[in-house]
Short mmCIF file of N, CA, C and O in Angstrom, two decimals:
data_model
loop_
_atom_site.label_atom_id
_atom_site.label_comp_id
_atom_site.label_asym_id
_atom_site.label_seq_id
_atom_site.Cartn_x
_atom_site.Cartn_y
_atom_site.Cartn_z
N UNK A 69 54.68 38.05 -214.27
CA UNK A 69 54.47 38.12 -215.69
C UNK A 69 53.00 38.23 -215.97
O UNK A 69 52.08 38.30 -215.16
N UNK A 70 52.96 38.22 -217.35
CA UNK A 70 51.29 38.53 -217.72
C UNK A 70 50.82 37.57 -219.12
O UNK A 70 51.44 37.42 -220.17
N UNK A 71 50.17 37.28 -218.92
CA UNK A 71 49.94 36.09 -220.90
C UNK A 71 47.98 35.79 -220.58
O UNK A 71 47.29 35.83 -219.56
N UNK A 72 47.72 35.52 -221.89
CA UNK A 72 46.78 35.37 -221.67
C UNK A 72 45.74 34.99 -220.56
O UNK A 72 46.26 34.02 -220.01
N UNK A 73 44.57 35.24 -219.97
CA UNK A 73 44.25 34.79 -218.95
C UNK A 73 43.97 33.30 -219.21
O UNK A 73 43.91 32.49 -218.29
N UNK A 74 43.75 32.86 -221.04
CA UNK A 74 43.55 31.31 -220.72
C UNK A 74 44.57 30.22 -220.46
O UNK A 74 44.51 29.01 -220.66
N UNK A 75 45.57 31.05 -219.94
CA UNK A 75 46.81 30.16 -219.40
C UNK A 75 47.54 30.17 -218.15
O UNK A 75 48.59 29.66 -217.76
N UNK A 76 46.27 31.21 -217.43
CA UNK A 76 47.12 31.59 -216.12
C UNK A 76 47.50 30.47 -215.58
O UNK A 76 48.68 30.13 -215.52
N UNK A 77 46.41 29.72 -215.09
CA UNK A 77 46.24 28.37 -214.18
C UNK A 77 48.31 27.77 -214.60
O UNK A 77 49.15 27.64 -213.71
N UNK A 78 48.54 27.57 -215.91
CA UNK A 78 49.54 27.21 -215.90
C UNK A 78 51.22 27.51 -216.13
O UNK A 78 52.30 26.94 -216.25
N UNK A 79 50.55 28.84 -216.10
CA UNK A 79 51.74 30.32 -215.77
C UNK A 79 52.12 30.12 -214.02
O UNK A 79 53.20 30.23 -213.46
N UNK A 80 50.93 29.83 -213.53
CA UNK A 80 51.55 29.91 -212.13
C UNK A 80 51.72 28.81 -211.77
O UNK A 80 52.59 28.89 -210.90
N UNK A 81 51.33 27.46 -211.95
CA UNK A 81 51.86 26.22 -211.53
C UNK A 81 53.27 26.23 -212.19
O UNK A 81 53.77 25.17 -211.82
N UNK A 82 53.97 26.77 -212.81
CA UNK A 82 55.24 26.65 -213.20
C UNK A 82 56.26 27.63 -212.74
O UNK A 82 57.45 27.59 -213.05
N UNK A 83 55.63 28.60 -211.91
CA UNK A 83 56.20 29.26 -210.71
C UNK A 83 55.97 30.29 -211.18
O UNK A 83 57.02 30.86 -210.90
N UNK A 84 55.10 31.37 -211.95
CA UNK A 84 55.47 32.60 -212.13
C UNK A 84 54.58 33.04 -211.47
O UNK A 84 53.58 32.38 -211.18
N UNK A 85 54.84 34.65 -210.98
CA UNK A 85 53.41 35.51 -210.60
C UNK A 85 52.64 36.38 -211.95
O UNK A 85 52.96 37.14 -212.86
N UNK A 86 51.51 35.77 -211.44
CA UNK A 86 50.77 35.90 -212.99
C UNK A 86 49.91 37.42 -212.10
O UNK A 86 49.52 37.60 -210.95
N UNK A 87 49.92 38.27 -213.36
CA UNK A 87 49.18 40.02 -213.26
C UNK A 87 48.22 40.23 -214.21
O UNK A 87 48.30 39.61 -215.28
N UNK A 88 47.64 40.71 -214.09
CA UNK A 88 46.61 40.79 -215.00
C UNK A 88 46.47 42.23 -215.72
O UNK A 88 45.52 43.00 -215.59
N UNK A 89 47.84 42.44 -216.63
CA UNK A 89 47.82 44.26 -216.81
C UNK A 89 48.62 43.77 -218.48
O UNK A 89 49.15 42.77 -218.96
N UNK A 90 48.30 45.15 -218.88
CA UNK A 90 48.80 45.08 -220.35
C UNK A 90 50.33 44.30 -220.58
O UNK A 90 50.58 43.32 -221.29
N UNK A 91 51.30 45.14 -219.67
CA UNK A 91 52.71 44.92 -219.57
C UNK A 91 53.24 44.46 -218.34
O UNK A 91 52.80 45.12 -217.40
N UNK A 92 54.21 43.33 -217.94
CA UNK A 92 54.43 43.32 -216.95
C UNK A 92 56.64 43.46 -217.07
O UNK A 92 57.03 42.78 -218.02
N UNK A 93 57.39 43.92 -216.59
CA UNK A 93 58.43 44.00 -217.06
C UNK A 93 59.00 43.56 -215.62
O UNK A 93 58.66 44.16 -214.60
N UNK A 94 60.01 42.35 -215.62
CA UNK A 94 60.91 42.11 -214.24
C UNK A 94 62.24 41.45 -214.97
O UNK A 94 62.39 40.44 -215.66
N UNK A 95 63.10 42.43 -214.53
CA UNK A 95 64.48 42.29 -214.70
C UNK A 95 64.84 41.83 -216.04
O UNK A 95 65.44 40.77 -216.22
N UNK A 96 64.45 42.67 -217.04
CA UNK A 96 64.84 42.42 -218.17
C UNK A 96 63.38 41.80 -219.00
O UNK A 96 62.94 42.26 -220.06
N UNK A 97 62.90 40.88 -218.38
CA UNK A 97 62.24 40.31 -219.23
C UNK A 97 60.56 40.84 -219.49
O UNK A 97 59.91 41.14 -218.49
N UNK A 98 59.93 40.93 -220.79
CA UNK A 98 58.90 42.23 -220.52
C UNK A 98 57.52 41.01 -221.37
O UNK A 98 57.53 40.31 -222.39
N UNK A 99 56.83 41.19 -220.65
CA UNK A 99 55.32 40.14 -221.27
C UNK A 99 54.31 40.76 -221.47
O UNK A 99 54.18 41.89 -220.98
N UNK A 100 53.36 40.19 -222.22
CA UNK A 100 52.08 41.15 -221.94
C UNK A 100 50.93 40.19 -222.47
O UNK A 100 51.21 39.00 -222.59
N UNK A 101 49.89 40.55 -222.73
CA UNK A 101 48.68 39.43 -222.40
C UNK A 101 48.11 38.66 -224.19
O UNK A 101 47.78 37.55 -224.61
N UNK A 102 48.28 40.25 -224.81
CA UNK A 102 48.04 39.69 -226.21
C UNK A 102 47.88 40.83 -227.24
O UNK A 102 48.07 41.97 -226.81
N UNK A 103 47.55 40.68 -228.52
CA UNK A 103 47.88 41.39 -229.51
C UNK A 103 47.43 42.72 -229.39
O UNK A 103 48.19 43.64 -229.68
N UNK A 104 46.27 42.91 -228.99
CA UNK A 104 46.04 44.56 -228.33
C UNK A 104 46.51 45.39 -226.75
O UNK A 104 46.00 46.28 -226.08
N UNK A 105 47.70 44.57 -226.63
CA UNK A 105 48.55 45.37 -225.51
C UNK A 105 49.52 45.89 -226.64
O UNK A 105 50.17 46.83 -226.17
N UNK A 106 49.79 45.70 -227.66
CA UNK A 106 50.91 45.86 -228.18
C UNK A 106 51.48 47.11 -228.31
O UNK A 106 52.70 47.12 -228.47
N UNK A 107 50.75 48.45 -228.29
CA UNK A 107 51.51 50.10 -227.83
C UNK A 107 52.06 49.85 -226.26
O UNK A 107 53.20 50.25 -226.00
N UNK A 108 51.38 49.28 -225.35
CA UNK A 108 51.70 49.18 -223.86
C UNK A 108 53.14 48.66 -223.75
O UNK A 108 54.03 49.16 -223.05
N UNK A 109 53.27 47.19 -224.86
CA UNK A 109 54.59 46.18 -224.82
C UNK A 109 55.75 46.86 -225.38
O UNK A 109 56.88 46.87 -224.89
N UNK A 110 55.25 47.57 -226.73
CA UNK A 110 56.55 48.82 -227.47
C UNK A 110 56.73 49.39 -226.91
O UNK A 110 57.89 49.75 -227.14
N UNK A 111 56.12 50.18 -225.61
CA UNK A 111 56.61 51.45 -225.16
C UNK A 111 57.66 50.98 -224.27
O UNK A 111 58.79 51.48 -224.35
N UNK A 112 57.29 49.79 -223.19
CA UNK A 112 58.06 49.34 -222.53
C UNK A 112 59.25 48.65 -223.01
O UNK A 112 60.17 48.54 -222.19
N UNK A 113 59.38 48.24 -223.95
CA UNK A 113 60.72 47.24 -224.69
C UNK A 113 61.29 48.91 -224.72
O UNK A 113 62.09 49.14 -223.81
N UNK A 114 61.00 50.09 -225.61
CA UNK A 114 61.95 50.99 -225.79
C UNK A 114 62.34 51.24 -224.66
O UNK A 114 63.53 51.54 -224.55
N UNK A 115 61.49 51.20 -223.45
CA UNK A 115 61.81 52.05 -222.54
C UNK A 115 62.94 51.00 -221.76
O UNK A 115 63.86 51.72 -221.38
N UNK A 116 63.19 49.64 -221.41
CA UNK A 116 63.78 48.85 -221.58
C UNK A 116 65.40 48.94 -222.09
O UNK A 116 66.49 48.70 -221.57
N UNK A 117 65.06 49.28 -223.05
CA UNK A 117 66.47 49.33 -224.23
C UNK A 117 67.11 50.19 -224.22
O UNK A 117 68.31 50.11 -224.48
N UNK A 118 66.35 51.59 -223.85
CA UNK A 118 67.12 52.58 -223.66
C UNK A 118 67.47 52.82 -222.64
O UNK A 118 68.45 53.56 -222.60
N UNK A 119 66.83 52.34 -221.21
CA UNK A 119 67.68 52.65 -220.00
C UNK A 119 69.24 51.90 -219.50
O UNK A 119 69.97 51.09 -220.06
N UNK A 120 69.29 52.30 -218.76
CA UNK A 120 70.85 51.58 -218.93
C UNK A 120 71.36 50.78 -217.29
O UNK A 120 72.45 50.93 -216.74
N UNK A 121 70.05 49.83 -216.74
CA UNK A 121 70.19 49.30 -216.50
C UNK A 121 70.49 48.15 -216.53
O UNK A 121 71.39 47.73 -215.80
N UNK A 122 69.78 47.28 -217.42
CA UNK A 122 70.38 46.71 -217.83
C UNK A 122 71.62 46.19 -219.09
O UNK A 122 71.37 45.17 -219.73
N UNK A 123 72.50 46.71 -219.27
CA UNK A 123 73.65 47.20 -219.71
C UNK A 123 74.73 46.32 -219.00
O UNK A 123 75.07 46.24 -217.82
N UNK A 124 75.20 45.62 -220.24
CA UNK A 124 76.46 44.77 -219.71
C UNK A 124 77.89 45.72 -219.23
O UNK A 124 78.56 46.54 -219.86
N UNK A 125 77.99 45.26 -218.01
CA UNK A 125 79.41 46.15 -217.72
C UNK A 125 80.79 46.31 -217.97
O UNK A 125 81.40 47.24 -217.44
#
């Protein structure tokens, strides 16, 4: 995942792998660091929503 850098320290003590990029997307769930990723985070939620992987069967 990805969130601000002033929270990494406790992004990863709570088990996540912290990235340091606009968007990070794993298995559904899509993060990003802060209010000026936000074209990076839309593109990916559409892109997200419209593929059809994840799609209940």
């Amino acid at each position: 995942m990805t969130s601000c850098a002033s929270i990494r320290t406790d992004v990863v003590d709570a088990g996540a792998e912290w990235h340091d990029a606009p968007v990070v997307a794993d298995r559904g769930v899509v993060t990003d660091r802060n209010p000026g990723d936000r074209d990076a985070f839309t593109a990916k939620i559409i892109e997200e929503v419209a593929g059809d992987r994840h799609r209940a069967a």
